[in-house]
XYZ file of C-alpha atoms in Angstrom:
391
model
C 0.021 -15.615 -29.434
C 0.728 -16.640 -25.832
C 0.485 -20.393 -25.357
C 0.172 -21.558 -21.761
C 0.986 -25.037 -20.505
C -1.899 -26.743 -18.632
C -0.096 -26.135 -15.327
C 0.417 -22.450 -16.150
C -3.233 -22.050 -17.100
C -4.356 -23.655 -13.858
C -2.072 -21.384 -11.820
C -3.374 -18.323 -13.684
C -6.977 -19.405 -13.047
C -6.252 -20.170 -9.388
C -4.754 -16.709 -8.817
C -7.748 -15.104 -10.551
C -10.131 -16.980 -8.231
C -8.044 -16.229 -5.158
C -8.073 -12.471 -5.841
C -11.831 -12.562 -6.378
C -12.374 -14.450 -3.126
C -10.154 -11.986 -1.274
C -12.233 -9.073 -2.570
C -15.700 -10.626 -2.324
C -17.135 -12.212 0.813
C -19.676 -15.035 0.645
C -19.536 -15.580 -3.100
C -20.797 -18.856 -4.602
C -19.185 -21.110 -7.191
C -21.878 -20.123 -9.691
C -21.146 -16.409 -9.162
C -17.401 -17.035 -9.501
C -17.971 -18.842 -12.802
C -20.174 -16.017 -14.087
C -17.724 -13.240 -13.088
C -14.535 -14.948 -14.314
C -15.937 -16.715 -17.375
C -14.365 -19.997 -16.228
C -16.334 -23.216 -16.515
C -18.128 -24.544 -13.453
C -15.907 -27.640 -13.584
C -12.714 -25.539 -13.497
C -14.050 -23.379 -10.671
C -15.135 -26.396 -8.596
C -11.744 -28.065 -9.049
C -9.784 -24.987 -7.915
C -12.177 -24.369 -5.019
C -11.550 -27.959 -3.912
C -7.808 -27.202 -3.814
C -8.421 -24.067 -1.721
C -10.581 -26.031 0.723
C -7.879 -28.690 1.109
C -5.268 -25.969 1.702
C -7.479 -24.351 4.336
C -7.470 -21.020 2.496
C -11.245 -20.824 2.235
C -14.282 -22.299 3.943
C -17.960 -22.702 3.165
C -20.797 -20.864 4.880
C -24.274 -22.282 5.404
C -26.314 -22.030 2.200
C -28.866 -19.270 2.223
C -32.289 -20.042 0.824
C -33.064 -18.128 -2.382
C -36.690 -19.188 -2.505
C -36.062 -20.967 -5.798
C -36.536 -24.655 -6.502
C -33.376 -26.743 -6.141
C -30.225 -26.637 -4.096
C -29.228 -23.229 -2.727
C -25.718 -22.009 -3.660
C -23.063 -22.372 -0.958
C -21.263 -19.119 -0.087
C -17.463 -19.219 0.139
C -15.096 -16.944 1.995
C -11.434 -16.672 2.959
C -10.649 -18.246 6.343
C -9.440 -15.618 8.798
C -7.003 -18.134 10.267
C -5.427 -19.170 6.959
C -2.596 -16.701 7.635
C -1.823 -13.959 10.138
C 0.462 -11.304 8.706
C 2.644 -8.589 10.210
C 2.683 -5.342 8.258
C 5.571 -2.931 8.766
C 5.981 0.685 7.725
C 9.705 1.341 7.811
C 9.619 5.109 7.486
C 12.275 7.781 7.606
C 11.670 8.612 11.256
C 9.873 5.673 12.900
C 8.599 2.100 12.492
C 4.901 1.248 12.658
C 3.559 -2.309 12.794
C 0.196 -4.046 12.509
C -1.194 -7.575 12.654
C -3.895 -8.614 10.156
C -5.838 -11.815 9.574
C -6.435 -13.262 6.111
C -9.693 -11.327 5.695
C -7.596 -8.150 6.035
C -9.069 -7.301 9.421
C -6.696 -5.248 11.616
C -6.114 -7.068 14.915
C -3.554 -4.731 16.452
C -1.470 -1.660 15.558
C 1.706 -0.344 17.183
C 3.532 2.955 16.715
C 7.259 2.715 17.332
C 9.594 5.302 18.765
C 11.122 8.047 16.620
C 14.646 7.177 15.453
C 17.494 8.759 17.359
C 20.141 7.131 15.193
C 19.628 6.642 11.449
C 22.387 4.111 10.736
C 21.303 0.777 9.255
C 22.199 -1.438 12.218
C 20.358 0.791 14.692
C 17.197 0.847 12.582
C 17.340 -2.922 12.039
C 17.600 -3.407 15.803
C 14.435 -1.330 16.278
C 12.753 -3.201 13.432
C 13.424 -6.555 15.097
C 12.124 -5.246 18.420
C 8.927 -4.026 16.764
C 8.293 -7.327 14.966
C 9.111 -9.324 18.120
C 6.518 -7.327 20.042
C 3.772 -8.174 17.530
C 4.749 -11.860 17.426
C 4.552 -12.061 21.230
C 1.127 -10.443 21.255
C -0.085 -12.806 18.514
C 1.101 -15.820 20.521
C -0.733 -14.587 23.607
C -3.891 -14.688 21.487
C -3.088 -18.154 20.065
C -2.293 -16.721 16.640
C 0.729 -17.907 14.664
C 2.264 -15.316 12.350
C 2.731 -16.731 8.858
C 4.123 -13.832 6.801
C 5.742 -10.400 6.990
C 5.229 -7.454 4.664
C 7.316 -4.262 4.704
C 6.540 -0.925 3.070
C 9.610 1.292 2.649
C 10.590 4.240 0.453
C 12.110 3.239 -2.883
C 13.996 2.644 -5.009
C 14.048 -1.059 -4.271
C 13.949 -4.425 -6.005
C 10.665 -6.019 -4.954
C 11.655 -9.448 -6.336
C 14.892 -9.749 -4.373
C 13.801 -7.521 -1.492
C 16.912 -5.339 -1.746
C 16.451 -1.719 -0.671
C 18.593 0.341 -3.033
C 19.202 3.937 -1.915
C 16.041 5.789 -0.815
C 16.409 9.584 -1.006
C 16.483 11.299 2.402
C 17.091 7.897 4.065
C 20.679 8.126 5.300
C 22.874 5.050 5.432
C 20.617 2.740 3.411
C 22.227 1.395 0.267
C 21.690 -2.073 -1.225
C 20.342 -3.502 2.030
C 19.030 -7.102 1.482
C 16.090 -6.527 3.810
C 14.037 -9.506 2.652
C 16.906 -11.932 3.267
C 17.689 -10.355 6.643
C 14.108 -10.811 7.856
C 13.638 -14.291 6.380
C 16.902 -15.502 7.917
C 15.886 -14.145 11.327
C 12.217 -15.155 11.446
C 12.029 -18.042 8.929
C 8.831 -16.546 7.547
C 8.009 -15.630 3.939
C 8.627 -11.918 3.585
C 7.753 -9.346 0.943
C 9.199 -5.847 0.543
C 7.347 -3.208 -1.461
C 7.352 0.528 -2.083
C 5.536 2.430 0.679
C 3.195 4.358 -1.632
C 2.250 1.174 -3.499
C 1.100 -0.613 -0.364
C -0.560 2.590 0.837
C -2.746 2.363 -2.265
C -3.710 -1.208 -1.311
C -4.807 -0.030 2.132
C -6.909 2.696 0.510
C -8.471 0.023 -1.694
C -9.319 -2.328 1.181
C -10.011 0.011 4.093
C -10.311 3.522 2.683
C -12.101 5.558 0.058
C -11.075 3.320 -2.836
C -13.301 0.355 -1.962
C -15.774 1.027 -4.775
C -13.249 2.498 -7.246
C -11.511 0.502 -9.955
C -8.940 3.167 -10.888
C -7.322 5.670 -8.528
C -4.049 7.146 -7.308
C -2.862 7.268 -3.718
C -0.317 9.975 -2.914
C 2.014 9.484 0.047
C 3.162 13.018 0.851
C 5.998 12.736 3.372
C 9.611 13.896 3.007
C 9.455 12.055 -0.289
C 6.336 12.138 -2.464
C 5.263 8.849 -4.011
C 2.156 7.524 -5.714
C 0.530 4.102 -5.610
C -1.611 3.309 -8.645
C -4.627 1.012 -8.791
C -5.783 -0.001 -12.286
C -8.802 -2.282 -12.728
C -8.791 -3.150 -9.015
C -5.141 -4.283 -9.067
C -1.903 -2.632 -7.947
C 0.125 -1.544 -10.969
C 3.849 -2.214 -10.453
C 5.405 -1.734 -13.884
C 8.488 -3.489 -15.211
C 11.139 -2.189 -12.808
C 9.329 -1.307 -9.551
C 9.691 2.400 -10.309
C 5.998 3.147 -10.751
C 4.480 6.273 -9.201
C 7.709 8.109 -8.365
C 5.859 11.419 -8.340
C 8.601 13.049 -6.272
C 10.929 12.622 -9.243
C 8.654 14.485 -11.643
C 10.738 17.181 -13.320
C 9.664 20.788 -12.818
C 11.176 23.947 -14.300
C 11.976 26.665 -11.768
C 14.285 29.675 -12.003
C 15.983 28.443 -15.153
C 16.629 24.931 -13.788
C 15.005 21.517 -13.956
C 14.315 20.295 -10.436
C 12.631 17.266 -8.924
C 9.321 17.772 -7.117
C 10.923 16.432 -3.910
C 13.436 19.301 -4.107
C 10.721 21.978 -4.003
C 7.948 20.271 -1.999
C 7.726 17.763 0.853
C 7.234 17.668 4.611
C 10.899 18.364 5.407
C 11.122 21.286 2.989
C 7.962 22.836 4.406
C 9.505 22.874 7.868
C 12.801 24.296 6.579
C 10.960 27.079 4.757
C 8.928 27.841 7.884
C 12.054 28.036 10.050
C 13.721 30.389 7.543
C 10.789 32.712 8.132
C 11.237 32.464 11.904
C 8.376 30.015 12.439
C 9.375 27.338 14.939
C 7.729 24.048 13.892
C 9.079 20.530 14.325
C 6.493 18.481 12.419
C 3.389 18.678 10.253
C 1.036 18.443 13.231
C 2.517 21.616 14.715
C 2.178 23.318 11.340
C -1.471 22.234 11.134
C -2.068 23.671 14.614
C -0.761 27.073 13.442
C -3.443 27.098 10.746
C -6.110 27.235 13.456
C -5.179 30.768 14.506
C -5.415 33.812 12.236
C -1.884 34.902 13.071
C -0.408 31.445 12.553
C -2.364 30.909 9.348
C -1.062 34.180 7.935
C 2.490 32.956 8.486
C 2.357 29.359 7.198
C -0.440 29.333 4.614
C 1.654 30.918 1.802
C 4.404 28.338 2.337
C 1.936 25.436 2.169
C 0.191 26.879 -0.891
C 3.498 27.145 -2.758
C 4.300 23.475 -2.117
C 0.734 22.473 -2.981
C 1.020 24.311 -6.307
C 4.061 22.252 -7.307
C 2.409 19.024 -6.171
C -0.692 19.935 -8.190
C 1.384 20.518 -11.344
C 3.092 17.119 -11.016
C -0.204 15.437 -10.183
C -2.152 16.780 -13.127
C 0.537 15.511 -15.496
C 0.262 12.055 -13.907
C -3.540 12.187 -14.100
C -3.426 13.014 -17.819
C -1.364 9.856 -18.375
C -3.268 7.476 -16.112
C -6.852 8.780 -16.060
C -7.899 7.867 -12.486
C -11.332 8.463 -10.992
C -9.922 9.921 -7.767
C -6.642 11.049 -6.210
C -6.268 10.355 -2.476
C -3.683 12.372 -0.559
C -2.157 10.671 2.477
C 1.041 10.815 4.474
C 2.316 13.420 6.929
C 1.246 16.403 4.826
C -2.399 15.261 4.795
C -2.894 16.857 8.262
C -2.783 20.217 6.449
C -6.163 19.272 4.967
C -7.912 21.920 2.855
C -4.955 24.316 2.959
C -3.021 21.673 1.018
C -5.878 20.411 -1.159
C -7.379 23.730 -2.273
C -4.433 24.836 -4.505
C -4.260 21.342 -6.030
C -7.985 21.395 -6.808
C -7.651 24.872 -8.329
C -4.973 23.611 -10.720
C -7.192 20.647 -11.627
C -10.151 22.952 -12.187
C -8.136 25.189 -14.485
C -5.975 22.724 -16.420
C -7.640 19.289 -16.410
C -8.048 18.199 -20.026
C -11.412 17.250 -21.522
C -14.498 16.293 -19.571
C -12.742 14.376 -16.815
C -14.123 14.687 -13.304
C -11.194 13.702 -11.086
C -11.756 14.208 -7.375
C -8.887 15.156 -5.080
C -9.522 14.190 -1.472
C -7.766 13.226 1.726
C -6.957 9.594 2.372
C -9.407 7.823 4.665
C -6.425 6.198 6.435
C -4.181 9.095 7.459
C -1.717 7.325 9.775
C -1.477 3.606 9.096
C -2.007 3.152 5.358
C 1.506 1.848 4.663
C 1.498 -0.476 7.681
C -1.894 -1.998 6.825
C -1.125 -2.072 3.111
C 2.161 -3.923 3.675
C 0.250 -6.652 5.522
C -2.416 -6.802 2.790
C 0.290 -7.157 0.139
C 2.110 -9.918 2.028
C -1.146 -11.770 2.818
C -2.073 -11.838 -0.869
C 1.423 -12.942 -1.912
C 1.543 -15.610 0.800
C -1.769 -17.176 -0.268
C -0.711 -16.989 -3.919
C 2.558 -18.765 -3.070
C 0.749 -21.473 -1.122
C -1.671 -22.089 -4.007
C 1.043 -22.196 -6.685
C 3.219 -24.591 -4.680
C 0.262 -26.939 -4.119
C -0.669 -27.016 -7.828
C 2.938 -27.702 -8.839
C 3.320 -30.409 -6.204
C 0.195 -32.176 -7.474
C 1.638 -32.278 -11.001
C 4.805 -34.107 -9.917
């Protein structure tokens, strides 16, 4: 049996309330008590802490028509923290600025990398973050946290980026420390597909879903997993590594990333004499009969392998929906149709699992990184306040 100290129990309850307040706008103390099962006294005490910290604020009570005092709605203060989200991808850096209600204030798309060494990319990363900070200051907004989504493997606790496949020159880079030392702001580093799933939950098709998978189909293929409205991270930050699903082809076991992915699609196209430089150009070819005849078989072959890996993951996790995002999502139905056909033929039992395109095709990782850091920042602030009060 797990026995919690009073301080631990209060922290656990505070985090539960914070997550509920982040998800639900204009919710009253009575509703919070009913949803969480916590006593009204406990809820009121924690809400008092949040009000003192400036994390939440009260709205004007709305009349219910009943006798007695109307409940006071509560919501997260937009100004409680402004967060920079960063997508540090394999070919460019994207940034965004969000307020504490997860509203996107600004988005910026960086230049494509010319040099992939670590120092060059860090220089571009600093320039991108500096640009957002300057814009925030012009609008009288003070940035309070930074979140970065980057391909794994990585150690989310220490913020060390290990050795992402197809990401040359990056090995054991202490990215969290580098950014915190430079900007003196709390910083969180997380897998790109994981934070992409958070963006889908907040701003995409996953708003009303409790359980789903988000697939980031780029050069690597990763999956972010939402279970019971929360991001599932596992014990070692290696959750959702769909690209490292093992497949059997031509007498050999191979990883999915070795037979499917945006880079492999382009290589296969060029071997067939089709000159394409990115997924957008490949999608454009699909619009003409002649172009479609050339590239459709290549896309369908990759989609078949992705579908096989996906259905195995679905049989383990049991999501309601699978969202496909990333660079390959511009291929739309040409990519999705073979995956759906595999689901239709091989899905076990009476499951009805939808496969659809992400509602945030370009900026899911950027927005999700900011959402992740905002949540972690407000958690940190709450925990520190509770511990300080107990001293």
